[in-house]
C-alpha atoms as an extended CHARMM CRD file, in Angstrom:
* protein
*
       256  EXT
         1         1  UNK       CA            -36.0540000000      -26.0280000000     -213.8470000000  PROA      1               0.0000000000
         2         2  UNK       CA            -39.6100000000      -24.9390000000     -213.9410000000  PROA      2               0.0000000000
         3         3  UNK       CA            -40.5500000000      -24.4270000000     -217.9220000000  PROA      3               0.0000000000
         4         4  UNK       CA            -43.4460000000      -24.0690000000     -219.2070000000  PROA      4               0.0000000000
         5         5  UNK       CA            -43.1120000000      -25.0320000000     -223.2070000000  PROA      5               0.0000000000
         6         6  UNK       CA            -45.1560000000      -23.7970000000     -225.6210000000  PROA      6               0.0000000000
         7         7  UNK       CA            -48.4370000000      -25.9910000000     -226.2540000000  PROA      7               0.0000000000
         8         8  UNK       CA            -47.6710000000      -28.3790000000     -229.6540000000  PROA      8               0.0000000000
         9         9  UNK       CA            -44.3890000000      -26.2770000000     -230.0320000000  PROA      9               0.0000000000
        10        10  UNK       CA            -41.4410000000      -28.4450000000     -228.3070000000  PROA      10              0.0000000000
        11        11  UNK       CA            -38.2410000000      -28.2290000000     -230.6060000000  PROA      11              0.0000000000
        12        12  UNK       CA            -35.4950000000      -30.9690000000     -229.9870000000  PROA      12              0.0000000000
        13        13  UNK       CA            -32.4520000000      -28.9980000000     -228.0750000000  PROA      13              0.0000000000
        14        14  UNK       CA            -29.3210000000      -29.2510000000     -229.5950000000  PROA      14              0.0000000000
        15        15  UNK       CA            -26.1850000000      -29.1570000000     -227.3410000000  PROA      15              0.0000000000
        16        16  UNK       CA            -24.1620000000      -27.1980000000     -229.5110000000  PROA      16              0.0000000000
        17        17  UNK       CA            -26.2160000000      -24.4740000000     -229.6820000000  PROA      17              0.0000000000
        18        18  UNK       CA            -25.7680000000      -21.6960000000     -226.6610000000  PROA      18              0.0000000000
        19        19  UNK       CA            -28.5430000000      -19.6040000000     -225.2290000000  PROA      19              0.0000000000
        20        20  UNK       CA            -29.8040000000      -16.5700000000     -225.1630000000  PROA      20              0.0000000000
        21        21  UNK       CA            -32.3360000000      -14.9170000000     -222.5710000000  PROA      21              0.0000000000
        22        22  UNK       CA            -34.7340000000      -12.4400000000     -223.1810000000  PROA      22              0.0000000000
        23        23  UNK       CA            -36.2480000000      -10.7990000000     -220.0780000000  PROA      23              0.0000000000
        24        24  UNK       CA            -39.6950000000       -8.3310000000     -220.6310000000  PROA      24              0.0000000000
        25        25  UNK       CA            -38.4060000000       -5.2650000000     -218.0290000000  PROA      25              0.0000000000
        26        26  UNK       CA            -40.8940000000       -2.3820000000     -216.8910000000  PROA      26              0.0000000000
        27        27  UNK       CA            -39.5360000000       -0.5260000000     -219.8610000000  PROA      27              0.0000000000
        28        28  UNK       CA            -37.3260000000       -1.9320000000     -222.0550000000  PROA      28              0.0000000000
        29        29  UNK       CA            -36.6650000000       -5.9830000000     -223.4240000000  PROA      29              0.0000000000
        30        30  UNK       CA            -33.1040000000       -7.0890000000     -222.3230000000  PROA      30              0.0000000000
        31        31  UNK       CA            -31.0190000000       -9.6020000000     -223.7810000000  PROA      31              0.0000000000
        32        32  UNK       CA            -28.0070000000      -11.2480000000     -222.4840000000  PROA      32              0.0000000000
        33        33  UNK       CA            -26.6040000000      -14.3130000000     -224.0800000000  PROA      33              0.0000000000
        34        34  UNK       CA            -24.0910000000      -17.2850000000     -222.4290000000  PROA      34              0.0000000000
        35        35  UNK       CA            -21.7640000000      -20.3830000000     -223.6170000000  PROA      35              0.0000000000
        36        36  UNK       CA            -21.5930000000      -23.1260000000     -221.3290000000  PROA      36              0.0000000000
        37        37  UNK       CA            -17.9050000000      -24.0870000000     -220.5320000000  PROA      37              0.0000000000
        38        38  UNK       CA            -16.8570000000      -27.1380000000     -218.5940000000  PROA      38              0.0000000000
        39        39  UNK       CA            -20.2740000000      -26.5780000000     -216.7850000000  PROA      39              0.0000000000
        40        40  UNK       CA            -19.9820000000      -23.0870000000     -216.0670000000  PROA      40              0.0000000000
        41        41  UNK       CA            -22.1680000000      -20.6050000000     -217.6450000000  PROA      41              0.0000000000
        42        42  UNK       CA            -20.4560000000      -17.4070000000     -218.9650000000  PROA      42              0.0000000000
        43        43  UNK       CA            -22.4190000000      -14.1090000000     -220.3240000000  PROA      43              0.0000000000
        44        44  UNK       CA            -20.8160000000      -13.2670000000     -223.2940000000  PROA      44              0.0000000000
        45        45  UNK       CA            -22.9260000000       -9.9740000000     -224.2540000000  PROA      45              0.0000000000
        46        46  UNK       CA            -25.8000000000       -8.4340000000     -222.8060000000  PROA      46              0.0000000000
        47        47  UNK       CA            -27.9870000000       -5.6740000000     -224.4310000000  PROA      47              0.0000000000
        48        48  UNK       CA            -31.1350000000       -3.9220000000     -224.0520000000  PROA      48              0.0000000000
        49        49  UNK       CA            -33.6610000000       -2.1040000000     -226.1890000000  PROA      49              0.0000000000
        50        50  UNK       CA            -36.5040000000        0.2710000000     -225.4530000000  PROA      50              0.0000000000
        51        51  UNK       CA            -40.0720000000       -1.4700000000     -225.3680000000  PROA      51              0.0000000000
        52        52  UNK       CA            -42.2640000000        1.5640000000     -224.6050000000  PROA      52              0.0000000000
        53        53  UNK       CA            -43.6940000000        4.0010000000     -227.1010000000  PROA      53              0.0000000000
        54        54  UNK       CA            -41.3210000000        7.3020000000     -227.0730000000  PROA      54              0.0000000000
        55        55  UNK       CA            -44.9610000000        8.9600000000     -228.1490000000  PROA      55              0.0000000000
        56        56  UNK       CA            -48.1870000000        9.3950000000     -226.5970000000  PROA      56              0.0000000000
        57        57  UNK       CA            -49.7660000000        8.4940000000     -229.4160000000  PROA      57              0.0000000000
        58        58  UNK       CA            -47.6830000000        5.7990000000     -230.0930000000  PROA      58              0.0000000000
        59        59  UNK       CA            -48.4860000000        2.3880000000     -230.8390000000  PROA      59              0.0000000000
        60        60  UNK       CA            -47.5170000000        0.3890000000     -227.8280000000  PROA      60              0.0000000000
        61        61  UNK       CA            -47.4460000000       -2.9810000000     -229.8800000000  PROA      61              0.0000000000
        62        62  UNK       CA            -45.2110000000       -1.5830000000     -232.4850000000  PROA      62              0.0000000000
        63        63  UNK       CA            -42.8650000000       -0.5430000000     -229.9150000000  PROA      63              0.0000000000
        64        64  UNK       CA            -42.7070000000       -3.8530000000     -228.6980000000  PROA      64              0.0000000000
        65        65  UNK       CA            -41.8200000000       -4.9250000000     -232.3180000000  PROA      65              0.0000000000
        66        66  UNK       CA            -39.1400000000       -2.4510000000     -232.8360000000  PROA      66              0.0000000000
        67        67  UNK       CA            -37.2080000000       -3.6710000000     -229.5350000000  PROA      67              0.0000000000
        68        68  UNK       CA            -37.6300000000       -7.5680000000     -230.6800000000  PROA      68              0.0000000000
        69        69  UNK       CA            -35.9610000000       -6.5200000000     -233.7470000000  PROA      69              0.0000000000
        70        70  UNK       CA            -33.3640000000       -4.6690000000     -232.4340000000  PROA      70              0.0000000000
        71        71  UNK       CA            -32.6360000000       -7.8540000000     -230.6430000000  PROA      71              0.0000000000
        72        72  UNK       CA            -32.6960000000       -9.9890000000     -233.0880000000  PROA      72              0.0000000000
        73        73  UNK       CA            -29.9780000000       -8.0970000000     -235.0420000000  PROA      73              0.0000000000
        74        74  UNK       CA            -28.0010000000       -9.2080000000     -231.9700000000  PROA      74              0.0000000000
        75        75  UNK       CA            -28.4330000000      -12.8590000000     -231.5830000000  PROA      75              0.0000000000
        76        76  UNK       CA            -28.5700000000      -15.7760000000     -234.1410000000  PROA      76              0.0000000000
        77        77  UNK       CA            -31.4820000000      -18.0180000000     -233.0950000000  PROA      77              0.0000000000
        78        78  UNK       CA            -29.2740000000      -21.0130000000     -235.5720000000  PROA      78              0.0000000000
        79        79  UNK       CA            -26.8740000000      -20.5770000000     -232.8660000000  PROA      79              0.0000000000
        80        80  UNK       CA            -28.7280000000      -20.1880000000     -229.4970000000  PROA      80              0.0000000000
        81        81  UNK       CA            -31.6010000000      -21.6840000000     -227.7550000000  PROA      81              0.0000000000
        82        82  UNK       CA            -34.1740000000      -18.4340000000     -226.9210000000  PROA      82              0.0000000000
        83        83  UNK       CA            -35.5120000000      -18.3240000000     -223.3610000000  PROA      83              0.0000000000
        84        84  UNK       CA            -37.8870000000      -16.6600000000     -221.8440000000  PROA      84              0.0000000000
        85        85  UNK       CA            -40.2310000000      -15.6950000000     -218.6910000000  PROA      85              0.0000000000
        86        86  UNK       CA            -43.1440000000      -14.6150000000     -217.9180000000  PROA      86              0.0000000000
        87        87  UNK       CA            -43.8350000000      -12.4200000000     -214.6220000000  PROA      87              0.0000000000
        88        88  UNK       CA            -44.5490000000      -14.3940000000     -211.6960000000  PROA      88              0.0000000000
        89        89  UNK       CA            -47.5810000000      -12.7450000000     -210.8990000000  PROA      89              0.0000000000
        90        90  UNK       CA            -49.2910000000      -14.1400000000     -213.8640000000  PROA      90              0.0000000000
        91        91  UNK       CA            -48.6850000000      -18.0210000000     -212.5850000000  PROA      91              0.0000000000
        92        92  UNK       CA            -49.6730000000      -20.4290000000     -209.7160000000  PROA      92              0.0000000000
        93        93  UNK       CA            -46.8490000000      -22.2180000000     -208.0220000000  PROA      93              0.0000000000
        94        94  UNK       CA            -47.3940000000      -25.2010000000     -205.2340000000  PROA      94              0.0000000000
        95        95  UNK       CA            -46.1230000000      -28.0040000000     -204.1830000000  PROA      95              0.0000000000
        96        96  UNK       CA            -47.1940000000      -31.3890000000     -203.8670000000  PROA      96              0.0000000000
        97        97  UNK       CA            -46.3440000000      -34.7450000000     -202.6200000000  PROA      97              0.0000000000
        98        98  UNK       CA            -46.6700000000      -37.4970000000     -205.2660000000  PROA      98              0.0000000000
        99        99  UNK       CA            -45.8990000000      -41.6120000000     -204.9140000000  PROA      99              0.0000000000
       100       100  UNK       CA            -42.2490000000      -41.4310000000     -205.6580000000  PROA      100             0.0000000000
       101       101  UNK       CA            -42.3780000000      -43.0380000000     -209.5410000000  PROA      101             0.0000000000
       102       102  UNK       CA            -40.6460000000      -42.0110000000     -213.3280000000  PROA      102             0.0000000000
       103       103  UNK       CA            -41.1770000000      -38.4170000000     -214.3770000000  PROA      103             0.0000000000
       104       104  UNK       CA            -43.7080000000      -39.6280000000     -217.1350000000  PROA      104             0.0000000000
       105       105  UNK       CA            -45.9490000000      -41.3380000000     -214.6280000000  PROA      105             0.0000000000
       106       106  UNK       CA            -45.2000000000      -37.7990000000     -212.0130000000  PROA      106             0.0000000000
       107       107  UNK       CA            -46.9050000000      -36.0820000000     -214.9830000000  PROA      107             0.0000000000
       108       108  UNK       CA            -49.4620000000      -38.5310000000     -215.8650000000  PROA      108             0.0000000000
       109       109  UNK       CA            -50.2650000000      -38.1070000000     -212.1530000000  PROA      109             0.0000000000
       110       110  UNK       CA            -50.5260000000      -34.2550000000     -212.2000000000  PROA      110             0.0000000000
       111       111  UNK       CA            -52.9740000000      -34.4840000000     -214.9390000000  PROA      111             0.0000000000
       112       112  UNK       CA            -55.3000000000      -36.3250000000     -212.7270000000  PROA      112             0.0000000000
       113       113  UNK       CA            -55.0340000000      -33.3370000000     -210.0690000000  PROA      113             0.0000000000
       114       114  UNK       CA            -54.4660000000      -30.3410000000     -212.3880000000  PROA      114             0.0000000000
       115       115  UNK       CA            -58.0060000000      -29.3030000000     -212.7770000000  PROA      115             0.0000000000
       116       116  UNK       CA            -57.8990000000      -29.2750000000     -208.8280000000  PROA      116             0.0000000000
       117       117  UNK       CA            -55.0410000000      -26.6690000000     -208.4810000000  PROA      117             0.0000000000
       118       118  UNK       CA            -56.0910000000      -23.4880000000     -210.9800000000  PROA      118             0.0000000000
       119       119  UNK       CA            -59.4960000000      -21.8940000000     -211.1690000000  PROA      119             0.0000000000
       120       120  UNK       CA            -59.0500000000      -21.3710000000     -214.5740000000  PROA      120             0.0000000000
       121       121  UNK       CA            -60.4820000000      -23.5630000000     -217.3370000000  PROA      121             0.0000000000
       122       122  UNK       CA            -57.6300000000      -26.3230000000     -218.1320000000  PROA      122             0.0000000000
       123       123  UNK       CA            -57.6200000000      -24.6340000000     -221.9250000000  PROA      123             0.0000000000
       124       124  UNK       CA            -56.6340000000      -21.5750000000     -220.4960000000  PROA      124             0.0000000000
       125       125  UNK       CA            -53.5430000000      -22.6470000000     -218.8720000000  PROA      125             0.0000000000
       126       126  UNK       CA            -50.0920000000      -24.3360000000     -219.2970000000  PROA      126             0.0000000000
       127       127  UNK       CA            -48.1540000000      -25.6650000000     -216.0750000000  PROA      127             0.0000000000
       128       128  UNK       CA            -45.4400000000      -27.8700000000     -215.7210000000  PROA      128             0.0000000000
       129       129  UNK       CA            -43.5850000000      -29.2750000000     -213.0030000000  PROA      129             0.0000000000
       130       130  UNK       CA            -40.0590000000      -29.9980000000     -211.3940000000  PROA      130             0.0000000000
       131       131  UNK       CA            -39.1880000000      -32.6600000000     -208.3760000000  PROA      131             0.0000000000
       132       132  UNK       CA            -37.5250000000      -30.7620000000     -206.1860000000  PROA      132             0.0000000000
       133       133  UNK       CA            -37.2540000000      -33.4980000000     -203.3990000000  PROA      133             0.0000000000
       134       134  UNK       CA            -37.2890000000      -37.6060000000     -203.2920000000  PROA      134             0.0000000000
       135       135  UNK       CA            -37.3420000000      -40.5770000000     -200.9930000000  PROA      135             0.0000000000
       136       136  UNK       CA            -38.0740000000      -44.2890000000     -201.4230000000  PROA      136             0.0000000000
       137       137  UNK       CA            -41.5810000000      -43.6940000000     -200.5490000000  PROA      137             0.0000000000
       138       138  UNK       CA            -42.2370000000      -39.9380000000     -202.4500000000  PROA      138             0.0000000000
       139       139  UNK       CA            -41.5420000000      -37.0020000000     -204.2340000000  PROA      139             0.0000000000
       140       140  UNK       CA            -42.0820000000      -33.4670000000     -203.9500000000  PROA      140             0.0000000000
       141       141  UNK       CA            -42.9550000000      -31.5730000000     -206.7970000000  PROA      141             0.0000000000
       142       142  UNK       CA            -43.0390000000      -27.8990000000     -207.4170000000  PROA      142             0.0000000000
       143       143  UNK       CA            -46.0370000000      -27.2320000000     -209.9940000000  PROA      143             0.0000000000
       144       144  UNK       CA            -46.1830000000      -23.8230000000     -211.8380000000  PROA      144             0.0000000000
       145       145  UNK       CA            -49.5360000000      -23.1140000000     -213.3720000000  PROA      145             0.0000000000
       146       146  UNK       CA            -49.7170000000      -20.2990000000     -216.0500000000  PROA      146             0.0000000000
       147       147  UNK       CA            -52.5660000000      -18.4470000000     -217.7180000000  PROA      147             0.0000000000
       148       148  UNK       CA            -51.7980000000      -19.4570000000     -221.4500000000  PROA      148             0.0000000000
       149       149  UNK       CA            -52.4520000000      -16.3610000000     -222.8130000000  PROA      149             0.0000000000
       150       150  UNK       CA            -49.6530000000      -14.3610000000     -220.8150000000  PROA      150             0.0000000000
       151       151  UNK       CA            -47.3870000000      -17.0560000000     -222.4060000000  PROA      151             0.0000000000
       152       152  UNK       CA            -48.1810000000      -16.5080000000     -225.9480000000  PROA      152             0.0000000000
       153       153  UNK       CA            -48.5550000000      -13.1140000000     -225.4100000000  PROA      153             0.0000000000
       154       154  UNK       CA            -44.7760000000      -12.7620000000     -225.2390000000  PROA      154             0.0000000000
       155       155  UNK       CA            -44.2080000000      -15.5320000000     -227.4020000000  PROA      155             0.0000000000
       156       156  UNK       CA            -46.1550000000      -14.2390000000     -230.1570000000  PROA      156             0.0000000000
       157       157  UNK       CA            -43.9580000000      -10.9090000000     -229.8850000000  PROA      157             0.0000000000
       158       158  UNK       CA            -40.8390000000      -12.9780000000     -230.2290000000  PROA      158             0.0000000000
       159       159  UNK       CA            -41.7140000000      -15.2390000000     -232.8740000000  PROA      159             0.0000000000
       160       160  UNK       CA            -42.8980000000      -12.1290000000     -235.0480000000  PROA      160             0.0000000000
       161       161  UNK       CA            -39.0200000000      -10.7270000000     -234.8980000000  PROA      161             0.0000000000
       162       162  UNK       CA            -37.5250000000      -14.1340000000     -235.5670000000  PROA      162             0.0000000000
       163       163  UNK       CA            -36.9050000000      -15.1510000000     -232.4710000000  PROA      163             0.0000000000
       164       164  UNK       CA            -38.4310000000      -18.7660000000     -231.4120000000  PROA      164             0.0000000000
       165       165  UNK       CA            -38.8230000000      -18.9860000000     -227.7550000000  PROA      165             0.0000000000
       166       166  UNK       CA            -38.3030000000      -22.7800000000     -227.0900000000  PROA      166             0.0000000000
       167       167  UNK       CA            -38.6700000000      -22.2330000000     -223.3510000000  PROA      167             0.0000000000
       168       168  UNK       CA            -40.3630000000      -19.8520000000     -220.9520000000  PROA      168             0.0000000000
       169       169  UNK       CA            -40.1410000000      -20.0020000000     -216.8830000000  PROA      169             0.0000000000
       170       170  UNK       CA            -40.7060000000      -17.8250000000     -214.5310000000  PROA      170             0.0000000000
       171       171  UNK       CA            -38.8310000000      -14.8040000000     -213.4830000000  PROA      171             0.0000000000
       172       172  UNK       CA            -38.7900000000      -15.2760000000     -209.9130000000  PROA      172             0.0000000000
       173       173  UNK       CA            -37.7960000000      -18.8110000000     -209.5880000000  PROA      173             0.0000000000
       174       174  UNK       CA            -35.5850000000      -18.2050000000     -212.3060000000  PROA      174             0.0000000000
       175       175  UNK       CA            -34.0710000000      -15.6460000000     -210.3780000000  PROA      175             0.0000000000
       176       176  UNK       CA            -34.0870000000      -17.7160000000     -207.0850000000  PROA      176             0.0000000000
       177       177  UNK       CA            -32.1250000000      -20.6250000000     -209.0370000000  PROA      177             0.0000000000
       178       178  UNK       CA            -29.6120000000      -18.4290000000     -209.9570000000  PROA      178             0.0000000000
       179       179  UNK       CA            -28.5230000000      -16.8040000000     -206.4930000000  PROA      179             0.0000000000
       180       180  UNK       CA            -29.0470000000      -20.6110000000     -204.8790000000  PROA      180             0.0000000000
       181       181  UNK       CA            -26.6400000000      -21.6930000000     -207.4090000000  PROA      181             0.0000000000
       182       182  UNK       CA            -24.0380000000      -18.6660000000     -206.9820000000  PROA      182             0.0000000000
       183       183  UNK       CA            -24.4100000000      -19.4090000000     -203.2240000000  PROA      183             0.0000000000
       184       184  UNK       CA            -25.9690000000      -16.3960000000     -202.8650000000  PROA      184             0.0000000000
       185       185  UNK       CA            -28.5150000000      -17.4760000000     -200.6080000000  PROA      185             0.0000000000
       186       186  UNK       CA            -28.4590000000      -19.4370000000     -197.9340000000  PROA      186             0.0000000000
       187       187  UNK       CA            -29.3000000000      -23.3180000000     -198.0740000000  PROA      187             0.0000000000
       188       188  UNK       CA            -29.5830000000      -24.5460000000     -194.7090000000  PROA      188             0.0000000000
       189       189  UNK       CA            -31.9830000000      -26.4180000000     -193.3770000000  PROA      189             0.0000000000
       190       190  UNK       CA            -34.1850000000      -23.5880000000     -191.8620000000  PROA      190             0.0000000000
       191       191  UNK       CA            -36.8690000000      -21.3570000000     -193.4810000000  PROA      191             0.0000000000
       192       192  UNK       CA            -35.8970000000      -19.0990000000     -195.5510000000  PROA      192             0.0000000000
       193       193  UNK       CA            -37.7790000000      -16.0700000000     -197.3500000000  PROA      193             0.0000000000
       194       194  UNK       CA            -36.7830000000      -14.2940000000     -200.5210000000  PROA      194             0.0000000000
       195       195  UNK       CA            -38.0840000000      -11.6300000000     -201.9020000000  PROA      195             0.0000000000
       196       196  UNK       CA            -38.3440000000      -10.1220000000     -205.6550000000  PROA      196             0.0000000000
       197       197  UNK       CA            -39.1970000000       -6.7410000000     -206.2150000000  PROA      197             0.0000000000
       198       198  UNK       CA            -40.7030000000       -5.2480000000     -209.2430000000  PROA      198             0.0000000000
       199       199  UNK       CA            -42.4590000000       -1.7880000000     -209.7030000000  PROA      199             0.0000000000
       200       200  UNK       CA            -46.2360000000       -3.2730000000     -208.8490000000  PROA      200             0.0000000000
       201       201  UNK       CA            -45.0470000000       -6.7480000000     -207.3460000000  PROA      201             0.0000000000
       202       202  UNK       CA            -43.4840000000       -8.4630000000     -204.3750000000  PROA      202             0.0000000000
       203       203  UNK       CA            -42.6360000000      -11.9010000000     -205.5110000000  PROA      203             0.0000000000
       204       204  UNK       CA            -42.5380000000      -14.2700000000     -202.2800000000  PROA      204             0.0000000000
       205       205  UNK       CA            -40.3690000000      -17.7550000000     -202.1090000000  PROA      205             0.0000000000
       206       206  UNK       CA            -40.3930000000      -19.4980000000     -199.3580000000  PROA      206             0.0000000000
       207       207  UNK       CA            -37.4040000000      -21.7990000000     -199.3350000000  PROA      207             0.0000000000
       208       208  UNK       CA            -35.5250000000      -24.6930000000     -197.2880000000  PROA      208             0.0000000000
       209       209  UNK       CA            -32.1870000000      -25.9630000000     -198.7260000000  PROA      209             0.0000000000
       210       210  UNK       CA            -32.1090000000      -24.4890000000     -201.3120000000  PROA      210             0.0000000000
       211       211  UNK       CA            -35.7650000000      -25.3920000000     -202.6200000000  PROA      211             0.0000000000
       212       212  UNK       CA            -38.9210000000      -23.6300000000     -202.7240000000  PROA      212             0.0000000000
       213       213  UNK       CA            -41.7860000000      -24.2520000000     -199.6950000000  PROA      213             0.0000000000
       214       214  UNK       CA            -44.3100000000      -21.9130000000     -201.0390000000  PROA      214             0.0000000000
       215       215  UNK       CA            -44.4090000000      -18.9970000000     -204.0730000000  PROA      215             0.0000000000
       216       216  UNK       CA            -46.5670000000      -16.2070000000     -204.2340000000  PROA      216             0.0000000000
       217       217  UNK       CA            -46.9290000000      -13.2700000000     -205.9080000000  PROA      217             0.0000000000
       218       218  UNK       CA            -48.5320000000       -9.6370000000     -204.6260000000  PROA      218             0.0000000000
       219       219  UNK       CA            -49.5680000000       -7.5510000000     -206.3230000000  PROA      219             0.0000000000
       220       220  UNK       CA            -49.0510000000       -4.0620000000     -204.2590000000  PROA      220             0.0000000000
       221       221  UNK       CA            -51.0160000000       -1.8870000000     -206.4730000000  PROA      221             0.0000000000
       222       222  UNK       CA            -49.7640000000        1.2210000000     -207.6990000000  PROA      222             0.0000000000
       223       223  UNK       CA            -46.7670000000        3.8570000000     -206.5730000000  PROA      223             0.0000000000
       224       224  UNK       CA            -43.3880000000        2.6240000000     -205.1690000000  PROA      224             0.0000000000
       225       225  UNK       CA            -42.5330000000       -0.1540000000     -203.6300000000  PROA      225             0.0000000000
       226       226  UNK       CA            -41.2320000000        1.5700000000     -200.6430000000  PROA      226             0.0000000000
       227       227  UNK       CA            -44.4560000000        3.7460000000     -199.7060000000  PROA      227             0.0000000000
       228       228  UNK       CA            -45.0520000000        3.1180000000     -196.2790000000  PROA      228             0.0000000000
       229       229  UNK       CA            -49.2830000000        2.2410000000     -197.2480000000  PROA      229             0.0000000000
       230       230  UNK       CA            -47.4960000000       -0.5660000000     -199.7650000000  PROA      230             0.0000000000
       231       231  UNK       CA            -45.0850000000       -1.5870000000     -197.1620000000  PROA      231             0.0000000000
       232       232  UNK       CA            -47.6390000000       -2.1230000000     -194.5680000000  PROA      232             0.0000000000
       233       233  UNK       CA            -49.8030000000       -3.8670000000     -196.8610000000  PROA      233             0.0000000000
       234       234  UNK       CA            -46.7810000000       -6.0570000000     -197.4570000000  PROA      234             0.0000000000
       235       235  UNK       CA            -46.2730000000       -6.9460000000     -193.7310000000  PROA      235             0.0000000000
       236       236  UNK       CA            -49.8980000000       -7.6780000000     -193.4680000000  PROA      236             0.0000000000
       237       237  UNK       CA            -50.2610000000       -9.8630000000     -196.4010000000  PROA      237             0.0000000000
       238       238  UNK       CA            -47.2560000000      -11.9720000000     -195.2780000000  PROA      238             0.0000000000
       239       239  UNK       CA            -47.9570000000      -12.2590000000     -191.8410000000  PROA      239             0.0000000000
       240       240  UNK       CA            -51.4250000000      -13.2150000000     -192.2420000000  PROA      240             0.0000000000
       241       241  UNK       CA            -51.0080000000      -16.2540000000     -195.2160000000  PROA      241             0.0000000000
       242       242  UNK       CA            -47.3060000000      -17.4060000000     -195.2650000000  PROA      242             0.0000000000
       243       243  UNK       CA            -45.7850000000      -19.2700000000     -192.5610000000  PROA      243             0.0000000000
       244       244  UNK       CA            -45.8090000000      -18.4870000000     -189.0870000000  PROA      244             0.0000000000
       245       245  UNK       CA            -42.0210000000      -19.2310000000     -188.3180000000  PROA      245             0.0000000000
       246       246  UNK       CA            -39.3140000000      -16.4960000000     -188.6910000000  PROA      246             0.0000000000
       247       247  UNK       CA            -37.3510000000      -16.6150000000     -191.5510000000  PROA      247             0.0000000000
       248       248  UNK       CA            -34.5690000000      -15.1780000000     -192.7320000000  PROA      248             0.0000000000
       249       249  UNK       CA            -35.0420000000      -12.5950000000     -195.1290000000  PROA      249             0.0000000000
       250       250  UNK       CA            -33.4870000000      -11.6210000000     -198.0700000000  PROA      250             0.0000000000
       251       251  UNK       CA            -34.5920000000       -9.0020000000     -201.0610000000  PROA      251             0.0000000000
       252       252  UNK       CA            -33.4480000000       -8.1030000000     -204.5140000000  PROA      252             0.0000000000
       253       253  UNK       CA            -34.6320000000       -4.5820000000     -205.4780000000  PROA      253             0.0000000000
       254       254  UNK       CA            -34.6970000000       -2.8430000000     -208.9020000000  PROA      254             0.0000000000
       255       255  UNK       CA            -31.7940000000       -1.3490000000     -210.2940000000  PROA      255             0.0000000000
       256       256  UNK       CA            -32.3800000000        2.8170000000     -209.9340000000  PROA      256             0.0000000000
């Protein structure tokens, strides 16, 4: 799993502790926590509080805070590891082929080539990485670049309610790995493309057995989804930078 820790911040996981998710929505923060049982994941209570200001005038930030809080009267971080994401539009994904090697040497490797992947300056971002493929010879890794601020950003507003964040991903691949795992989607050796919807956002993946080919994130602009000037702009963007075979597709929309 893609997660990008926070910088100086890695806490030891304990196995007996079970996890709870925190998701930033459009509108509200929403919680949902699990066990893990004979290595099956079951919810065992989901919630969700209101993150925008019910006033103009409001203070948007202490909105924010009141919704962490009302959280955090739900979940016991001495009892679950916190997770959370940050929107995939505000990270890099791509893939690379490394010399097949241990996971320390992978990274020691990336660090060589990570100044070559973001625009950014490197104190800007975080990334991390995930093999997603292997052979005698190499590896394939799937390397998620994030601007550091968007991950402290939410951080920050977790840690201020109590609640430790110990890791954040990425929404869409987080998503993805879900469905792949429920069988959801398909994971056959042909290209696949699925599709993540959010109210400014189509999040792209690009996928073959069950593991990503290419991410990307675009950004539509504003008004819905489904006006025909953002759909077209949709069809254009993807048929003039992903790739040219056709794909099966498959979308998740936003709940109504």
């Amino acid at each position: 799993m893609i997660s990008l820790f926070k910088p100086q911040r890695i806490t030891q996981m304990r196995t007996h502790r079970n996890w709870a998710a925190i998701f930033f929505g459009e509108s509200s923060l929403e919680l949902a926590t699990a066990k893990t049982v004979a290595g099956q994941v079951n919810v065992e209570h989901q919630a969700a509080a209101n993150s925008t200001p019910t006033d103009e005038n409001a203070d948007p930030q202490a909105a924010l805070n009141s919704a962490v809080q009302s959280l955090r009267r739900q979940v016991d971080p001495r009892e679950h590891h916190i997770v959370t994401a940050v929107g995939c539009e505000d990270v890099l994904c791509q893939s690379l082929r490394l010399p097949t090697t241990q996971d320390d040497e992978l990274k020691q490797m990336l660090e060589l080539q990570i100044d070559n992947l973001t625009p950014l300056p490197l104190d800007e971002v975080v990334y991390s990485f995930e093999p997603i493929e292997r052979t005698e010879t190499d590896t394939k890794v799937l390397v998620a670049v994030a601007r550091k601020a968007a991950v402290n950003e939410r951080v920050a507003a977790l840690e201020a309610g109590g609640l430790e964040a110990e890791v954040v991903s990425v929404d869409a691949l987080a998503v993805f790995r879900t469905l792949v795992r429920r069988s959801v989607l398909p994971r056959d050796a042909r290209l696949n493309i699925f599709v993540l919807f959010s109210a400014t956002a189509a999040n792209v993946i690009v996928y073959s057995q069950g593991n990503p080919a290419t991410v990307r994130s675009i950004v539509v602009g504003e008004g819905a989804i489904n006006s025909a000037e953002n759909q077209a702009a949709l069809r254009e963007e993807l048929s003039r930078t992903l790739v040219p075979p056709k794909p099966r597709c498959r979308d998740v929309r936003p709940a109504a």
